[in-house]
C-alpha positions as a LaTeX table, in Angstrom:
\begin{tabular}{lrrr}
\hline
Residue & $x$ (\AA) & $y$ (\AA) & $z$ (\AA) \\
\hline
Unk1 & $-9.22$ & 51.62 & 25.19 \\
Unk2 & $-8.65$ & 48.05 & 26.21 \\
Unk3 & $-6.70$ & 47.33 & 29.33 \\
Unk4 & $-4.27$ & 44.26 & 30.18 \\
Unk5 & $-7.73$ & 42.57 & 31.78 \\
Unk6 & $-9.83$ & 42.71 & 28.51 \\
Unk7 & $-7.03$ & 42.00 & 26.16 \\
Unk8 & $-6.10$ & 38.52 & 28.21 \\
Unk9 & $-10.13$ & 37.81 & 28.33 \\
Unk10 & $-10.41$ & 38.07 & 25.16 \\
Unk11 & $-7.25$ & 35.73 & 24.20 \\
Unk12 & $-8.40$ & 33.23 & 26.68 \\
Unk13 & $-12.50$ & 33.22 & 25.03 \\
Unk14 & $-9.88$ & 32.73 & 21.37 \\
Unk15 & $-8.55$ & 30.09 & 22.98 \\
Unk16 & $-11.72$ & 28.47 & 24.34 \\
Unk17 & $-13.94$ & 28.57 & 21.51 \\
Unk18 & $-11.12$ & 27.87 & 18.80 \\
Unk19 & $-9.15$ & 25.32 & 20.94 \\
Unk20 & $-5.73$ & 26.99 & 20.06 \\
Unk21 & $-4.11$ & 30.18 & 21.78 \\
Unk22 & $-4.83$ & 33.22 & 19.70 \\
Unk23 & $-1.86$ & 34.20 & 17.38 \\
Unk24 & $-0.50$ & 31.10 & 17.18 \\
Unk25 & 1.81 & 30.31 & 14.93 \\
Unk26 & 0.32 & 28.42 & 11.54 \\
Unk27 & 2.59 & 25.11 & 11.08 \\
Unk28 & 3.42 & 22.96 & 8.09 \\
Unk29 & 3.58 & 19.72 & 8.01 \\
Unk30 & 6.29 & 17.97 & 6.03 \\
Unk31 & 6.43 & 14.32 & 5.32 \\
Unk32 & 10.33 & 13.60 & 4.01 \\
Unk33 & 12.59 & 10.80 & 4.38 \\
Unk34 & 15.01 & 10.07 & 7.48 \\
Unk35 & 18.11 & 10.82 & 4.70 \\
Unk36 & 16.84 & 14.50 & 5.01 \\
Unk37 & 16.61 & 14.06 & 8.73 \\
Unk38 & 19.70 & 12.06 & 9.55 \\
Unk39 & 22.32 & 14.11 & 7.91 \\
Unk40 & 21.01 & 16.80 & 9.39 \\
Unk41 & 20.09 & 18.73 & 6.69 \\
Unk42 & 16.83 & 19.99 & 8.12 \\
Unk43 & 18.02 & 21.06 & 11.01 \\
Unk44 & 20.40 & 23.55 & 9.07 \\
Unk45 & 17.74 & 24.62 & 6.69 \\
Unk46 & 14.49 & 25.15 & 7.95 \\
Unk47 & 15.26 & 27.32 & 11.55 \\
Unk48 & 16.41 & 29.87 & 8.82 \\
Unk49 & 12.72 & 29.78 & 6.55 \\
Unk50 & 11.09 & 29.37 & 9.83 \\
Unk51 & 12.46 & 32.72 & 11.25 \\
Unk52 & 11.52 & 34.75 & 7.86 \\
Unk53 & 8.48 & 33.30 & 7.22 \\
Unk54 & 6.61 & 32.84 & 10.89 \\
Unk55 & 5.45 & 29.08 & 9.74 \\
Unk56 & 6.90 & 26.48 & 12.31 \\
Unk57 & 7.56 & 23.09 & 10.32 \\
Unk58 & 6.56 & 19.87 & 11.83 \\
Unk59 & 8.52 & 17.00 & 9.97 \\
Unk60 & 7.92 & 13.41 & 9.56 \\
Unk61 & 10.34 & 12.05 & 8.84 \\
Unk62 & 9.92 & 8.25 & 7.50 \\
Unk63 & 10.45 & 6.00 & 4.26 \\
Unk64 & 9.59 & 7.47 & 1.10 \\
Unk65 & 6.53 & 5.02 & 0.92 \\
Unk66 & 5.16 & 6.01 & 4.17 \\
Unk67 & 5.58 & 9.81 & 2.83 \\
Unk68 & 3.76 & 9.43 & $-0.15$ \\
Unk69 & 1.21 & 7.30 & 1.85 \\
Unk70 & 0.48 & 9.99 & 4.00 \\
Unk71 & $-0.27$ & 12.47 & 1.47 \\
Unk72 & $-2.71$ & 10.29 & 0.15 \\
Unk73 & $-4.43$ & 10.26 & 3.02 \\
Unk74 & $-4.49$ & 14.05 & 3.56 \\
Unk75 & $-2.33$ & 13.81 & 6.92 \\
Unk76 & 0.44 & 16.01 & 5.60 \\
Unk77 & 0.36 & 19.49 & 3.70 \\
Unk78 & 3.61 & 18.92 & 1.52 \\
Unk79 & 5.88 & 16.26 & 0.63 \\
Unk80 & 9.83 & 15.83 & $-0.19$ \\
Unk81 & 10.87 & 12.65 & $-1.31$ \\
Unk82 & 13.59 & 10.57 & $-3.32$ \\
Unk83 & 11.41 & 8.69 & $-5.63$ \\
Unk84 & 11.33 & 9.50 & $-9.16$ \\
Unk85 & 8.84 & 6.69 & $-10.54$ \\
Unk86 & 6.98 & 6.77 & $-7.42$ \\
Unk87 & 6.43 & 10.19 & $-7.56$ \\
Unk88 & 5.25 & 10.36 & $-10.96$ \\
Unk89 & 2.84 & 8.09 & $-10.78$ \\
Unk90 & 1.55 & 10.13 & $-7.53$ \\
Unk91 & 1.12 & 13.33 & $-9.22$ \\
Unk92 & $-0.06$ & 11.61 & $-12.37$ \\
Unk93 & $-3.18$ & 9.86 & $-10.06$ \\
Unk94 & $-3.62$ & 13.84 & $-9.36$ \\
Unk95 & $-2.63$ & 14.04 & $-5.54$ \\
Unk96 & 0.72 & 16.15 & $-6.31$ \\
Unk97 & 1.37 & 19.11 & $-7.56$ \\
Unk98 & 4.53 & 21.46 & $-8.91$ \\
Unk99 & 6.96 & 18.75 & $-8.23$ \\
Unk100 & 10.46 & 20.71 & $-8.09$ \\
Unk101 & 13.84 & 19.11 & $-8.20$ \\
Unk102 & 15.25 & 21.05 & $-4.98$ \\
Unk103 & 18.82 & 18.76 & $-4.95$ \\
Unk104 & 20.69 & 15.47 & $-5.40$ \\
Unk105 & 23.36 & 13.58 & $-3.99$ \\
Unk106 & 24.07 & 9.68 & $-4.87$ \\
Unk107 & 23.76 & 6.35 & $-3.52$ \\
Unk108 & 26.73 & 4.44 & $-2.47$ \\
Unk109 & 27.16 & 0.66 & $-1.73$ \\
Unk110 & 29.28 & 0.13 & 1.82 \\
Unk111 & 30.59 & $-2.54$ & 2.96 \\
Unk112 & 33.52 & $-4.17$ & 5.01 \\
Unk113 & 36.88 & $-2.36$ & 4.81 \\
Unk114 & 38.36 & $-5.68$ & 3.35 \\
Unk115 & 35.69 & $-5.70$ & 0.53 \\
Unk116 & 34.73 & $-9.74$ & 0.59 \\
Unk117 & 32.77 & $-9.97$ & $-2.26$ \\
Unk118 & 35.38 & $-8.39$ & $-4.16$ \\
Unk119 & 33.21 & $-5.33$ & $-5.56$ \\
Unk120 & 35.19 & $-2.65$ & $-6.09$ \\
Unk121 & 36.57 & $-3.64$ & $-9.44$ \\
Unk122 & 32.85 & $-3.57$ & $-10.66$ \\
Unk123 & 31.97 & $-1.87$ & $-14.19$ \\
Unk124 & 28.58 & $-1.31$ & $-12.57$ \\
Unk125 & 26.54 & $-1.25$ & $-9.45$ \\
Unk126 & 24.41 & $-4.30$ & $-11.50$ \\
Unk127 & 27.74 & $-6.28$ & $-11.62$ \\
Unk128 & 28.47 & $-5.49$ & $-7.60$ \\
Unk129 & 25.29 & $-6.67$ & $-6.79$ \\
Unk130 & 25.87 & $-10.14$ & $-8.39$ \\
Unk131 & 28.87 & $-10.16$ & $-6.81$ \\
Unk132 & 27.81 & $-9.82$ & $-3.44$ \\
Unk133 & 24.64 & $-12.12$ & $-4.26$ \\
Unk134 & 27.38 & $-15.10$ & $-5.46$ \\
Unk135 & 29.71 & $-14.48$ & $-2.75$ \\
Unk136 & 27.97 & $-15.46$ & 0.04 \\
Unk137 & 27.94 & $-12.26$ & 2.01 \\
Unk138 & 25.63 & $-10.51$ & 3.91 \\
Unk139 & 23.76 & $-7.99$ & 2.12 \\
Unk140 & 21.89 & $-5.65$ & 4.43 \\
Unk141 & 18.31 & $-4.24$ & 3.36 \\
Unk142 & 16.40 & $-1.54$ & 4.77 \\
Unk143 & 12.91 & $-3.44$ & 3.67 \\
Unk144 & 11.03 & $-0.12$ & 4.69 \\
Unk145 & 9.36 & 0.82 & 1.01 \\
Unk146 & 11.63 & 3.49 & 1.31 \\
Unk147 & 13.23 & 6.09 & $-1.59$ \\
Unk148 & 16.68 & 3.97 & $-0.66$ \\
Unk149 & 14.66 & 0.50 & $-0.42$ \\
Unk150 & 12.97 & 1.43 & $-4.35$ \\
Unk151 & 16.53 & 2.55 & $-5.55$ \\
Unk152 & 17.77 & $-1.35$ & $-4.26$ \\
Unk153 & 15.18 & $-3.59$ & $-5.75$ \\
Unk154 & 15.40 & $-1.53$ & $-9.03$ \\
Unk155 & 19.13 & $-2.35$ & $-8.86$ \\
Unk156 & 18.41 & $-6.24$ & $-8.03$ \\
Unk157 & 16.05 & $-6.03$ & $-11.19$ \\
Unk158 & 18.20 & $-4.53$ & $-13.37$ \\
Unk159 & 21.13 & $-7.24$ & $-12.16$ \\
Unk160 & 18.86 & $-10.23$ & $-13.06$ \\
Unk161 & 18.99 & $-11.24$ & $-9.38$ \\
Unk162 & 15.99 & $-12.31$ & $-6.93$ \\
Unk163 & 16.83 & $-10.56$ & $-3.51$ \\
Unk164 & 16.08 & $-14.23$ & $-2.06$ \\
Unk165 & 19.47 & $-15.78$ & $-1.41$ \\
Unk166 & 20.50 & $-16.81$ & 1.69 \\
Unk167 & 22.21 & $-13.40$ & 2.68 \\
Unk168 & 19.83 & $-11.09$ & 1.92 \\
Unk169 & 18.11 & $-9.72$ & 5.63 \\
Unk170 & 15.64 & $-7.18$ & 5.09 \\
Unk171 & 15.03 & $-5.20$ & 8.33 \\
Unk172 & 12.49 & $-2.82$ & 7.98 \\
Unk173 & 14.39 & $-0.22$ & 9.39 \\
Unk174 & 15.05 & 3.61 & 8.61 \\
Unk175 & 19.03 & 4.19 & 7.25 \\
Unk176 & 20.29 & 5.14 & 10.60 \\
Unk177 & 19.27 & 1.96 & 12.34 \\
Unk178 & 20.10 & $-0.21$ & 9.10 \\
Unk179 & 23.55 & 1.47 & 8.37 \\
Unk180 & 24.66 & 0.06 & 12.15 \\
Unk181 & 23.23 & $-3.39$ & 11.99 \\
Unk182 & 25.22 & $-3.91$ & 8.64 \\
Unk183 & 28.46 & $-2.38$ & 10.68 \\
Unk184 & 27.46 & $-4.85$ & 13.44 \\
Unk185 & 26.96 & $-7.79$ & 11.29 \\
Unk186 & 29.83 & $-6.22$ & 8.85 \\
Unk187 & 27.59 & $-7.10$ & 5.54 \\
Unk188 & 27.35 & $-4.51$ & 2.80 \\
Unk189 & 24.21 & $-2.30$ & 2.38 \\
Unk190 & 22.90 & 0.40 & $-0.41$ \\
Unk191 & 22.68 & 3.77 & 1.62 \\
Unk192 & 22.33 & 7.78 & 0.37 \\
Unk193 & 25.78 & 9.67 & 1.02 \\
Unk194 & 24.48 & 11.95 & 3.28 \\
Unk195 & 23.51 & 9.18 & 5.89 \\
Unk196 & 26.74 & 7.49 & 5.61 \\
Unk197 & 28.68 & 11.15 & 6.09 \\
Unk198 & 26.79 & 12.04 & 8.70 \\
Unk199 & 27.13 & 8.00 & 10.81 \\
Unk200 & 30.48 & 7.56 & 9.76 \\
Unk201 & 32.33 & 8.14 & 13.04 \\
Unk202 & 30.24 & 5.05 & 14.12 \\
Unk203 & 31.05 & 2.84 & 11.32 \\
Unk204 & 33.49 & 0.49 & 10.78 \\
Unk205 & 32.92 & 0.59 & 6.86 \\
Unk206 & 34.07 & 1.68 & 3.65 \\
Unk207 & 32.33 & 2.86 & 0.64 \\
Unk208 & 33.19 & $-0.34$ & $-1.45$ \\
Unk209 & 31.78 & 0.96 & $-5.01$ \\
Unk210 & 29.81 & 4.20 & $-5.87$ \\
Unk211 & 29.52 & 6.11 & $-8.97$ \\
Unk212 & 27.54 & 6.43 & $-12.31$ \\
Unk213 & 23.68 & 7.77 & $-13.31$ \\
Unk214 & 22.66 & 4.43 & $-11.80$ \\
Unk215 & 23.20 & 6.11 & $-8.28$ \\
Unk216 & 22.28 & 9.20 & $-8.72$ \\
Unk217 & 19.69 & 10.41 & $-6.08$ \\
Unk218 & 17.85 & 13.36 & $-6.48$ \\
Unk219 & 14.94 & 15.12 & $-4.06$ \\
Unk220 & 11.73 & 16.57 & $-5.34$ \\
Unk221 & 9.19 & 18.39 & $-3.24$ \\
Unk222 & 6.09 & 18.46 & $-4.19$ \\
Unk223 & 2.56 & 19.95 & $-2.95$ \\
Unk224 & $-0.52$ & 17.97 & $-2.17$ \\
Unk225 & $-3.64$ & 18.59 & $-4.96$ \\
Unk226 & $-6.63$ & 20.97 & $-3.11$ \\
Unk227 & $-9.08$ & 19.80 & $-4.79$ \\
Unk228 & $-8.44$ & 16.29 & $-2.87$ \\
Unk229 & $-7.76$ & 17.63 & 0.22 \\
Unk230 & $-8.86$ & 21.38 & 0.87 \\
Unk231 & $-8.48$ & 22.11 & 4.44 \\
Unk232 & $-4.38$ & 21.34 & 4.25 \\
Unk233 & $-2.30$ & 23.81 & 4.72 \\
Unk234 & $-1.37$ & 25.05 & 1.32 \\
Unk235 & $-0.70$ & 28.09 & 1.32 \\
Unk236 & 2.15 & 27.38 & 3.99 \\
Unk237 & 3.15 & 24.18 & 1.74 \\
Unk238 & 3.76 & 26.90 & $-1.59$ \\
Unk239 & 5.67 & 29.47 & 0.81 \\
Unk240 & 7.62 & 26.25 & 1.78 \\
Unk241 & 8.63 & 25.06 & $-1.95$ \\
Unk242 & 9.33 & 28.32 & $-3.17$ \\
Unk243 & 11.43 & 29.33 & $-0.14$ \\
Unk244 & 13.51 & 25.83 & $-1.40$ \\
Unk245 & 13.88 & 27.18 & $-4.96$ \\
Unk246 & 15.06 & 30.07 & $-4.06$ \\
Unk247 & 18.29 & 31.38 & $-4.26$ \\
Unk248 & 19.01 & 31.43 & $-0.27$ \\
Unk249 & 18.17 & 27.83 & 0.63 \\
Unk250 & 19.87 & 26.49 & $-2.65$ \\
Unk251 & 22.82 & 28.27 & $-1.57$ \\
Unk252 & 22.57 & 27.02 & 1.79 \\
Unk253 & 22.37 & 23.49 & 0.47 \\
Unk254 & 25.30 & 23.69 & $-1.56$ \\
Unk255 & 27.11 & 25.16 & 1.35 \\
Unk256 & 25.98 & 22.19 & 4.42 \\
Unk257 & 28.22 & 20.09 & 4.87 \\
Unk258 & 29.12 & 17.57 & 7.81 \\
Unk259 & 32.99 & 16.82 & 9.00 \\
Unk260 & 34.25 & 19.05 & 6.07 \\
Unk261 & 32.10 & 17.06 & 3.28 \\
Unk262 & 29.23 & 18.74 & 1.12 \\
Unk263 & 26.12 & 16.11 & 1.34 \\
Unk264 & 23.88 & 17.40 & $-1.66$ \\
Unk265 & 24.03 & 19.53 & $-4.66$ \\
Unk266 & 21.22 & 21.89 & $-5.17$ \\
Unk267 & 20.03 & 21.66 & $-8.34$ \\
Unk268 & 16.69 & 23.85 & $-8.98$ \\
Unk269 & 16.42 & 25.30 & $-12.02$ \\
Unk270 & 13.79 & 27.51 & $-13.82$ \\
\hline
\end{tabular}
């Protein structure tokens, strides 16, 4: 029979040959966006999957860009994002795979309490945007490549406007950071509903328009192709998605919410 001795010599020869203690626990790593961060979300969720399931996460949290960007390069095992055309076109170059719709919120457009550009008698986020363009404001941009950042330019697009006039700042910065320079400089900015719940006792703002399928928001996760990148994590990355399909988490998500407000709506389906 081993004694106490043997048992810690042989954990510390684990340790010296392998370079990590023996039994450790096997960790995930997640690339997501700060939205999922910021409001907290993750926080609330994953302690819960981490305790059943004896992974430990590790989470990234960064622009949708930067996600997606570090998939591609192998550096994470699993990906949630707020992309849709930028996600496609990953899985469709054949890095992702099972892309699930795990939830949703919306995009709002915030601005000054005294709404300047006069927006909130818009037909459409399109027509808000010219608005704000025309008027002279300050329109704040996160300039990061992020899910929020691809969801903006679309919306420029789609409003025949260049995002070139003279208030239009792009700050490469992550929602947090950009949702208090536009409070600071009190110019309007696009920003996911959970960000703005969850920083809203440090704002001096007002959701000035929101509404309609051109907002919408919704969050895939999606796994990371083996055949690119074998030595990832994957079986972790599958317990990981499914645990966010299932019936639990989804209820969990529909039941999170900050100051009394629900953030997202799960919306998995089979």
């Amino acid at each position: 029979m081993l004694n106490l001795k043997s048992i810690f010599s042989i954990a510390l020869a684990a340790t010296l040959i392998t370079g990590i203690p023996a039994h450790a626990t096997e960790i995930i790593k997640l690339a997501t966006t700060t939205s999922t961060e910021n409001s907290g979300l993750l926080k609330y969720l994953l302690p819960k999957f981490e305790a059943e399931s004896g992974y430990e996460v590790q989470v990234i949290a960064t622009g949708t860009g930067k996600a997606l960007k570090l998939a591609r390069q192998g550096d994470v095992d699993v990906i949630m994002t707020h992309a849709p055309a930028a996600e496609a076109k990953f899985v469709d170059e054949g890095y992702g795979l099972l892309p699930r719709g795990i939830m949703m919120n919306d995009f709002v457009i915030l601005g000054p309490k005294n709404d300047p550009a006069n927006i909130r008698n818009s037909k459409t986020v399109e027509q808000a945007f010219a608005k704000i363009a025309k008027s002279g404001e300050l329109f704040i941009s996160r300039g990061d490549n992020s899910g929020t950042n691809m969801k903006e330019l679309i919306i420029w697009k789609n409003s025949q406007v260049a995002p070139s006039f003279a208030g239009y700042k792009s700050v490469g910065q992550g929602m947090g950071k950009t949702l208090l320079m536009a409070n600071e400089l009190q110019g309007y900015t696009l920003s996911d509903r959970g960000t703005f719940v969850a920083y809203k006792a440090k704002l001096d703002m007002a959701i000035d328009f929101e509404g309609g399928q051109a907002l919408a928001n919704p969050y895939q996760i999606m796994l990371i192709n083996p055949a690119k990148y074998p030595d990832l994590n994957h079986k972790g990355a599958r317990a990981l998605s499914d645990w966010l399909i299932g019936a639990e988490a989804q209820g969990m998500i529909n039941s999170y919410k900050v100051k009394g407000e629900q953030l997202f709506k799960a919306t998995y389906s089979e």
